[in-house]
Short mmCIF file of C-alpha atoms and ligand atoms in Angstrom, two decimals:
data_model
loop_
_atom_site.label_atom_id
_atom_site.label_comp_id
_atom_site.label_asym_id
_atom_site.label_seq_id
_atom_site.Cartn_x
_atom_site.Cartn_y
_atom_site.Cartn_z
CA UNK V 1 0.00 0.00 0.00
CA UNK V 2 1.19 3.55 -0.28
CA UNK V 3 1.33 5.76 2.64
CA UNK V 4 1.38 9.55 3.05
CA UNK V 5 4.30 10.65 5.99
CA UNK V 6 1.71 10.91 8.46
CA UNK V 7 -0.11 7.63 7.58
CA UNK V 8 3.46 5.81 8.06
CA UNK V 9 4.30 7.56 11.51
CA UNK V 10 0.41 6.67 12.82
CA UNK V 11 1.48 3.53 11.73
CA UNK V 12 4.49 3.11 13.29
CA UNK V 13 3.08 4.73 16.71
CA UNK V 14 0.13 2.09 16.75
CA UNK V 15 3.06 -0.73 15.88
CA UNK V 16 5.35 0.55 18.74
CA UNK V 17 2.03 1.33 21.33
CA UNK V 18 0.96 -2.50 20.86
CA UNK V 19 4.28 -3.96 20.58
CA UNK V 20 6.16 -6.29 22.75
CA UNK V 21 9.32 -8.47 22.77
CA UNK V 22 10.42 -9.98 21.22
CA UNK V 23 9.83 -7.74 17.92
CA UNK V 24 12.60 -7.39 15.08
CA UNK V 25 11.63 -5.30 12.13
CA UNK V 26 14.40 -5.33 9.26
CA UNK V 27 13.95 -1.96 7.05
CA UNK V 28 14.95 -1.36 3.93
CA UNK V 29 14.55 0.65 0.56
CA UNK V 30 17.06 3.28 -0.54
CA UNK V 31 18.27 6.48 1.51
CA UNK V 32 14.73 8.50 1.51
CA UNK V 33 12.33 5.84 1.77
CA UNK V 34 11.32 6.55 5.24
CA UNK V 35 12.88 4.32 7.36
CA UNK V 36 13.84 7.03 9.85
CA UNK V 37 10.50 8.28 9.97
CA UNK V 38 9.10 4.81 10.83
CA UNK V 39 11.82 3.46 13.34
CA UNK V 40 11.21 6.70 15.39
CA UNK V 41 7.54 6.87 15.53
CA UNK V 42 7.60 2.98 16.25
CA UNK V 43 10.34 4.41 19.19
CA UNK V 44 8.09 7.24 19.89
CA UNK V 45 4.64 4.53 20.39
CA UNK V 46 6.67 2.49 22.71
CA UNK V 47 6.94 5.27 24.98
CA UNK V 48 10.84 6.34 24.35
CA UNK V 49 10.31 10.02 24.59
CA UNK V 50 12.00 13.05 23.51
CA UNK V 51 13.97 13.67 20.58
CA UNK V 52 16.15 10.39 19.39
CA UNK V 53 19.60 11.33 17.95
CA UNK V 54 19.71 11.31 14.19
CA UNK V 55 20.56 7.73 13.06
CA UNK V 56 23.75 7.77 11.21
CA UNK V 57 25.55 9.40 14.04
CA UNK V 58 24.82 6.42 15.92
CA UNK V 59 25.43 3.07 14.58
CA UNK V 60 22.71 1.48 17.98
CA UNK V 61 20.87 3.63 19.74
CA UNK V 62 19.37 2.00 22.80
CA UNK V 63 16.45 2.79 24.86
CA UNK V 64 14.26 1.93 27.54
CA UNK V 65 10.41 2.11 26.84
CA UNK V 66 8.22 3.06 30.22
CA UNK V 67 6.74 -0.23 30.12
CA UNK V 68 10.21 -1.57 31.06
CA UNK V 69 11.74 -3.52 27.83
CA UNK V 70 14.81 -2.32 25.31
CA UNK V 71 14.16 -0.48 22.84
CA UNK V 72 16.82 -0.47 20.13
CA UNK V 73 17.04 1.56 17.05
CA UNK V 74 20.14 0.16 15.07
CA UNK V 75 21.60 2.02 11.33
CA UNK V 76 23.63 0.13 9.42
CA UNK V 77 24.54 2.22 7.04
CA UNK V 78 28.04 3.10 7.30
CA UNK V 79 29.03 -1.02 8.04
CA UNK V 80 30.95 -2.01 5.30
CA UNK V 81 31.52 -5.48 5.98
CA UNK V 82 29.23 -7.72 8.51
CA UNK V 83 32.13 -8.77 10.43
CA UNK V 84 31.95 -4.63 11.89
CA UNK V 85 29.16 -6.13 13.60
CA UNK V 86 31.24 -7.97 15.77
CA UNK V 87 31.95 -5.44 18.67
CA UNK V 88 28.37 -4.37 19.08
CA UNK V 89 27.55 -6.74 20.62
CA UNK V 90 24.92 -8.04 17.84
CA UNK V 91 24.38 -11.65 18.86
CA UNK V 92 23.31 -10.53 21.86
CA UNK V 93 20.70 -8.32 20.50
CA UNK V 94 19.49 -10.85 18.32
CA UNK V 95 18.77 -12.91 22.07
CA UNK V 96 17.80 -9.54 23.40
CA UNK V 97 14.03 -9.46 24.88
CA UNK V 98 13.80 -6.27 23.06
CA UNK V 99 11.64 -4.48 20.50
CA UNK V 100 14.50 -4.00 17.89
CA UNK V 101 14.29 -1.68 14.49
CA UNK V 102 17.15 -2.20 11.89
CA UNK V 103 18.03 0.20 8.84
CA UNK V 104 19.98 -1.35 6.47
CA UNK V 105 19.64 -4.50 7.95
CA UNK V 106 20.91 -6.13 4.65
CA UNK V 107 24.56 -4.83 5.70
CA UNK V 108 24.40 -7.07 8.57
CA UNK V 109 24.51 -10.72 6.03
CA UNK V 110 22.49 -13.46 7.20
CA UNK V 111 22.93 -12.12 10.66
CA UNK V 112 19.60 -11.23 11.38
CA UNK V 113 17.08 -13.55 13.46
CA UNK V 114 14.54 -16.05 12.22
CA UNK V 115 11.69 -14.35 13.15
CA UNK V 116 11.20 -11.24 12.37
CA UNK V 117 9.50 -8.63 9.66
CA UNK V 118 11.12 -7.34 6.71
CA UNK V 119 9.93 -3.96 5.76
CA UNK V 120 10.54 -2.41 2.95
CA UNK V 121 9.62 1.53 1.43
CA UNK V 122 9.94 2.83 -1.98
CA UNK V 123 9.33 5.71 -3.39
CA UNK V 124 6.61 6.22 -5.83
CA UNK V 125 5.90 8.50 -8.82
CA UNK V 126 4.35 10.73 -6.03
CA UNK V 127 7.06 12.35 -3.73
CA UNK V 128 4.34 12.58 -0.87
CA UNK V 129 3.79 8.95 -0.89
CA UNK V 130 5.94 5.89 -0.28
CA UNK V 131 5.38 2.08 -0.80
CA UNK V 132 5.51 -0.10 1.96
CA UNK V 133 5.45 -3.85 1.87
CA UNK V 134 5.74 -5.66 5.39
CA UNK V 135 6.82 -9.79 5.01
CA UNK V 136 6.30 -11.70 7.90
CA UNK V 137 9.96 -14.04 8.23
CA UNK V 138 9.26 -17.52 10.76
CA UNK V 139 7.23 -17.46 13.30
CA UNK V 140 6.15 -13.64 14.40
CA UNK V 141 2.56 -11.94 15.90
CA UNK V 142 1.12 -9.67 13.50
CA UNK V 143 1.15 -6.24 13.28
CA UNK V 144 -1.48 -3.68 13.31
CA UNK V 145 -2.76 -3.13 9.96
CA UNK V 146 -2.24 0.84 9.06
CA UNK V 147 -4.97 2.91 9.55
N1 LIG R 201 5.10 9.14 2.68
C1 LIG R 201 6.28 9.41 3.27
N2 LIG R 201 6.77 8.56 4.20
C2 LIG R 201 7.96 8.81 4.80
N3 LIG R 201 8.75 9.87 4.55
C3 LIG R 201 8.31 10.75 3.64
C4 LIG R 201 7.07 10.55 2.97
N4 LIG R 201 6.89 11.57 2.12
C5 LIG R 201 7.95 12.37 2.26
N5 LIG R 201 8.82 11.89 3.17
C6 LIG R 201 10.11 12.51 3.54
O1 LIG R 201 11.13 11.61 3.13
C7 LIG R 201 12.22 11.64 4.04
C8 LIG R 201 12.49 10.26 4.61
O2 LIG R 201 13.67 10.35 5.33
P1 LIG R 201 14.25 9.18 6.24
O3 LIG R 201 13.16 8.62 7.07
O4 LIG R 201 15.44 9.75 6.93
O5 LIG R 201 14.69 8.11 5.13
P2 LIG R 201 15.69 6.87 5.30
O6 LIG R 201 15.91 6.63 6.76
O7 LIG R 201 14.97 5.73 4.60
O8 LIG R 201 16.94 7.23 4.56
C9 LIG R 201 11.84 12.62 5.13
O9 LIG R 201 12.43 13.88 4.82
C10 LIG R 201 10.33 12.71 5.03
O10 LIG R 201 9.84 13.99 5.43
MG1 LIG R 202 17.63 6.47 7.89
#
């Protein structure tokens, strides 16, 4: 379906509002899509408050939502090679009881977990619009459907 900017970020608020862990969400489409908008407002509906620090700066941003679980907001962008991943500590966030949102999750290899969603945004011929297709990898709950 295609979604305006606020359609995505109601989305992603009613996504991180409902949500609880274990939840991985994998993003991807190309620098633009909207994966910064969605991670935060999924960030924002789980409670983390405030303004999050531009993702790019920091490769894992981690946070604590009020109803007491991790709350982790990872870019991959600037990894080169998966092995990078090594240091952060990323096999432990893949055991993490945590609600988890990756960008440029396909810089990490085949290290992501089994169960998870892949979500991907494109843009469109319209520039206020942007495709979003949601798979559903193993065995996951499902989301809320966008409003
Ligand atoms: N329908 C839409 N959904 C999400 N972002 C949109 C939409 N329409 C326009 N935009 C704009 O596109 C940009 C998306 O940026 P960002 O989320 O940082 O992308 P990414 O993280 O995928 O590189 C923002 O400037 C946002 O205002
Ligand atoms: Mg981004």
């Amino acid at each position: 379906m295609d979604l305006t900017e606020a359609a995505l970020v109601r989305w992603g608020r009613a996504i991180g509002a409902q949500a609880s862990p274990p939840l991985w969400i994998s993003l991807h489409g190309p620098l633009g899509a909207g994966k910064s908008v969605f991670a935060r407002a999924v960030c924002e509906g789980a409670g983390v408050g405030g303004t999050l620090p531009s993702p790019g700066f920091t490769l894992l941003g981690v946070y604590r939502s009020p109803r007491s679980f991790p709350v982790v907001h990872a870019d991959l962008y600037r990894i080169e090679r998966p092995d990078e991943l090594h240091g952060l500590g990323w096999r432990e966030l893949e055991a993490a009881d945590a609600v988890v949102l990756v960008e440029w999750a396909d810089r990490a290899g085949g290290r992501q977990p089994p169960d998870r969603w892949d979500l991907t945004l494109e843009h469109v011929a319209d520039p206020m619009l942007r495709r979003v297709r949601a798979v559903a990898v193993g065995s996951v709950r499902d989301l809320p459907a966008p409003a």
